[in-house]
C-alpha positions as a printed Julia matrix, in Angstrom:
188×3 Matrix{Float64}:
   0.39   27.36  -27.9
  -0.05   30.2   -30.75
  -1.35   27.54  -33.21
  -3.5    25.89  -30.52
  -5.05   29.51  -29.62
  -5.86   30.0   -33.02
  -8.36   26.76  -32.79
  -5.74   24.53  -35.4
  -3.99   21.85  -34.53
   0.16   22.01  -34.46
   1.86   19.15  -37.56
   1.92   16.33  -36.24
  -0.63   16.19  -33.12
  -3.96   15.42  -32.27
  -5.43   16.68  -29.3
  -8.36   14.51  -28.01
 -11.48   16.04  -27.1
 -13.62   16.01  -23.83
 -10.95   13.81  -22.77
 -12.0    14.98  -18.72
 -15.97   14.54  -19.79
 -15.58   11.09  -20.9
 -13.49    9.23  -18.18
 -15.78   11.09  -15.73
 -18.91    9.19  -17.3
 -17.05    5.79  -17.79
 -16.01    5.58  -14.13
 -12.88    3.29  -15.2
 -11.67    1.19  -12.29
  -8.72   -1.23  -12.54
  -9.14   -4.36  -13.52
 -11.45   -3.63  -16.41
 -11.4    -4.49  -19.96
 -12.53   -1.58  -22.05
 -12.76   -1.18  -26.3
 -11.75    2.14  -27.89
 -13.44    1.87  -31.39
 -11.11    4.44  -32.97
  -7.8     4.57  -31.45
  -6.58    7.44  -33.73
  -3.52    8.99  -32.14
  -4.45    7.24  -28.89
  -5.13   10.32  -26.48
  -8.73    8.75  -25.37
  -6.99    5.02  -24.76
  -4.19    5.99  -22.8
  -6.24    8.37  -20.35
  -8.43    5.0   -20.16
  -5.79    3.55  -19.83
  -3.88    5.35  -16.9
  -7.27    4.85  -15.22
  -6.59    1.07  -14.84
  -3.78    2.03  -12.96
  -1.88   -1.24  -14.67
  -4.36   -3.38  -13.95
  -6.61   -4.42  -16.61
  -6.73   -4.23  -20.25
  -7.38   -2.32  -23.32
  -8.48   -3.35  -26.59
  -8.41   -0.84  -29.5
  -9.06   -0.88  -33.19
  -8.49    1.17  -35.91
  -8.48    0.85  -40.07
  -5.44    3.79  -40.48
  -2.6     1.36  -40.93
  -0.27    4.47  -41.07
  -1.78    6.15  -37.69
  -1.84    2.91  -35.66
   1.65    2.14  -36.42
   2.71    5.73  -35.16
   0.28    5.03  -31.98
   1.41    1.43  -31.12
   4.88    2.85  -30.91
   4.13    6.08  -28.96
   2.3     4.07  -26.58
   4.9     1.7   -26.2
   7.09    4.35  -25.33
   5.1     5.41  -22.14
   4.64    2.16  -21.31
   1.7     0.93  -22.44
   2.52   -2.28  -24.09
   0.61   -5.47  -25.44
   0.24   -6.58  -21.48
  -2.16   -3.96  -21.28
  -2.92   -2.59  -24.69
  -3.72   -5.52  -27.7
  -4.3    -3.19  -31.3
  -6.53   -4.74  -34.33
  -6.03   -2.88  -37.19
  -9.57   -3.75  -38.27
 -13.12   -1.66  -38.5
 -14.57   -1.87  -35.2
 -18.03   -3.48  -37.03
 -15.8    -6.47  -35.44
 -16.5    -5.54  -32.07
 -18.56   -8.92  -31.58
 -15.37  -10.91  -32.32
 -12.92   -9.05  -30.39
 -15.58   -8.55  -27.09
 -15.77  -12.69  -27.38
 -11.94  -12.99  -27.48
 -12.04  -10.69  -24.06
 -14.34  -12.32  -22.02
 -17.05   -8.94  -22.72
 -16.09   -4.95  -21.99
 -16.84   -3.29  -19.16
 -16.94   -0.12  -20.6
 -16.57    1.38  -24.51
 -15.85    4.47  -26.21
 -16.31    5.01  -30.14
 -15.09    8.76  -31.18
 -16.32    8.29  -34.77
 -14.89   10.45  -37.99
 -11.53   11.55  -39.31
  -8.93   13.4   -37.21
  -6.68   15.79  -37.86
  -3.21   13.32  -38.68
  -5.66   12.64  -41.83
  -6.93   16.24  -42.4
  -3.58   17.89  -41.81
  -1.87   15.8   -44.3
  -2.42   16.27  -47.77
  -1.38   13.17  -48.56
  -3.99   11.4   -47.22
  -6.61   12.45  -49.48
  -8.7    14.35  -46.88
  -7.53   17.69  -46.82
  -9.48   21.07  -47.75
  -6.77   23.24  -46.61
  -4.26   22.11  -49.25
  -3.7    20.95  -52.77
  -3.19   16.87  -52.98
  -4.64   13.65  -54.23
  -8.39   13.5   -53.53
  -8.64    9.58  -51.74
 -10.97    9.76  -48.67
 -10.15    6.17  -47.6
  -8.17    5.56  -44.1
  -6.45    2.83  -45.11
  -4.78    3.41  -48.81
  -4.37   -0.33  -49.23
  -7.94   -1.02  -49.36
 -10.69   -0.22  -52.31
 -10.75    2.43  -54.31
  -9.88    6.25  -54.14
 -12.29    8.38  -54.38
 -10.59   10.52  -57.27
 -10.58    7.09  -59.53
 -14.66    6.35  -58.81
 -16.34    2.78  -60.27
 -18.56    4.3   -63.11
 -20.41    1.08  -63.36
 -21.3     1.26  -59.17
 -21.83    5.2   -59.79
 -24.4     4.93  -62.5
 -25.51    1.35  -60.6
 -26.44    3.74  -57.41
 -27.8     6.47  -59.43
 -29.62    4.21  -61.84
 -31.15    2.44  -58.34
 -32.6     5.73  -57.33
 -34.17    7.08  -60.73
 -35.88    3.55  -60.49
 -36.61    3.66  -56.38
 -38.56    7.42  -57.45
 -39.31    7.27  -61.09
 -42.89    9.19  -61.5
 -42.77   10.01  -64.81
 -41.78    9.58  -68.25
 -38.66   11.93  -67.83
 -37.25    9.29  -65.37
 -37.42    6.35  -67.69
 -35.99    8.56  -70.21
 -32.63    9.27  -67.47
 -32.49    5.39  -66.74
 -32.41    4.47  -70.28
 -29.16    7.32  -70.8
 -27.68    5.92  -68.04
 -27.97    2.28  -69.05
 -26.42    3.22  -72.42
 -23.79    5.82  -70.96
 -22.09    2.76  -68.54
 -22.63    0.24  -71.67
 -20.4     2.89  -73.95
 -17.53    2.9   -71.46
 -16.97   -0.48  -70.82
 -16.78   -1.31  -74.44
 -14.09    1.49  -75.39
């Protein structure tokens, strides 16, 4: 409760916000089907959950291989198992697929950004609070970190906006040093 007073969140938990809010503007009855774009550490789904009172089903995805693991199990434990909870580990721009596989959704929440299991651990590649790797991605299987950037698709973006605003002769100048800047690294 100290740590929670102090407006951080204790190692190892996630408290879900305007958990009360929400449920009172979805109106959940049993027997729904609902979509939880982020499940996260699962607070939001299992309230929505608990309001189908075992009747119904959930559907939740998430890109946080680590996290989702962590949740599926947690959930299990209270008893909310595949019968009434089915987990993609996928980016919820799928939501097209997964509302066909359903049958629809009567009701969806989508609690967009990073949470504190990704802030809190330095590991992750999120954290400001403490020293670790810089990454920024959710799932560490997938693309590249964001401490080992793509100089070609840096200078490709940058290159693409000099271009999209160029006025003057100063811009072609910048274009031209970034052309030949990429060109020189590649052929080390």
């Amino acid at each position: 409760q100290h740590v929670i007073g102090k407006g951080n969140t204790p190692a190892g938990m996630h408290i879900s916000i305007m958990v009360d809010e929400i449920l009172d503007f979805l109106k959940i009855q049993p027997g729904e089907t609902g979509f939880d774009a982020t499940l996260g550490y699962g607070g939001h789904t299992k309230a929505m959950m608990e309001c189908l009172h075992g009747e119904g089903h959930m559907y939740a995805t998430d890109v946080d291989p680590e996290e989702s693991a962590k949740t599926k199990k947690r959930l299990e434990e209270q008893g909310f198992g595949e019968r009434i909870l089915t987990i993609k580990l996928q980016n919820f721009c799928t939501i097209d697929e997964i509302a066909k596989e359903a049958g629809g959704f009567d009701f969806i929440l989508a609690d967009l950004g990073v949470s504190s299991m990704q802030i809190d651990n330095p590991k992750r590649g999120f954290s400001f609070r403490a020293d670790g790797p810089l990454d920024l991605r959710l799932n560490q299987e997938k693309g590249i970190s964001a401490a080992e950037p793509d100089p070609q698709k840096c200078a490709g973006r940058l290159r693409h906006e000099y271009v999209l605003y160029a006025k003057n002769e100063d811009s072609v100048k910048r274009i031209k040093s970034i052309d030949s800047k990429t060109k020189n690294y590649y052929n080390k």
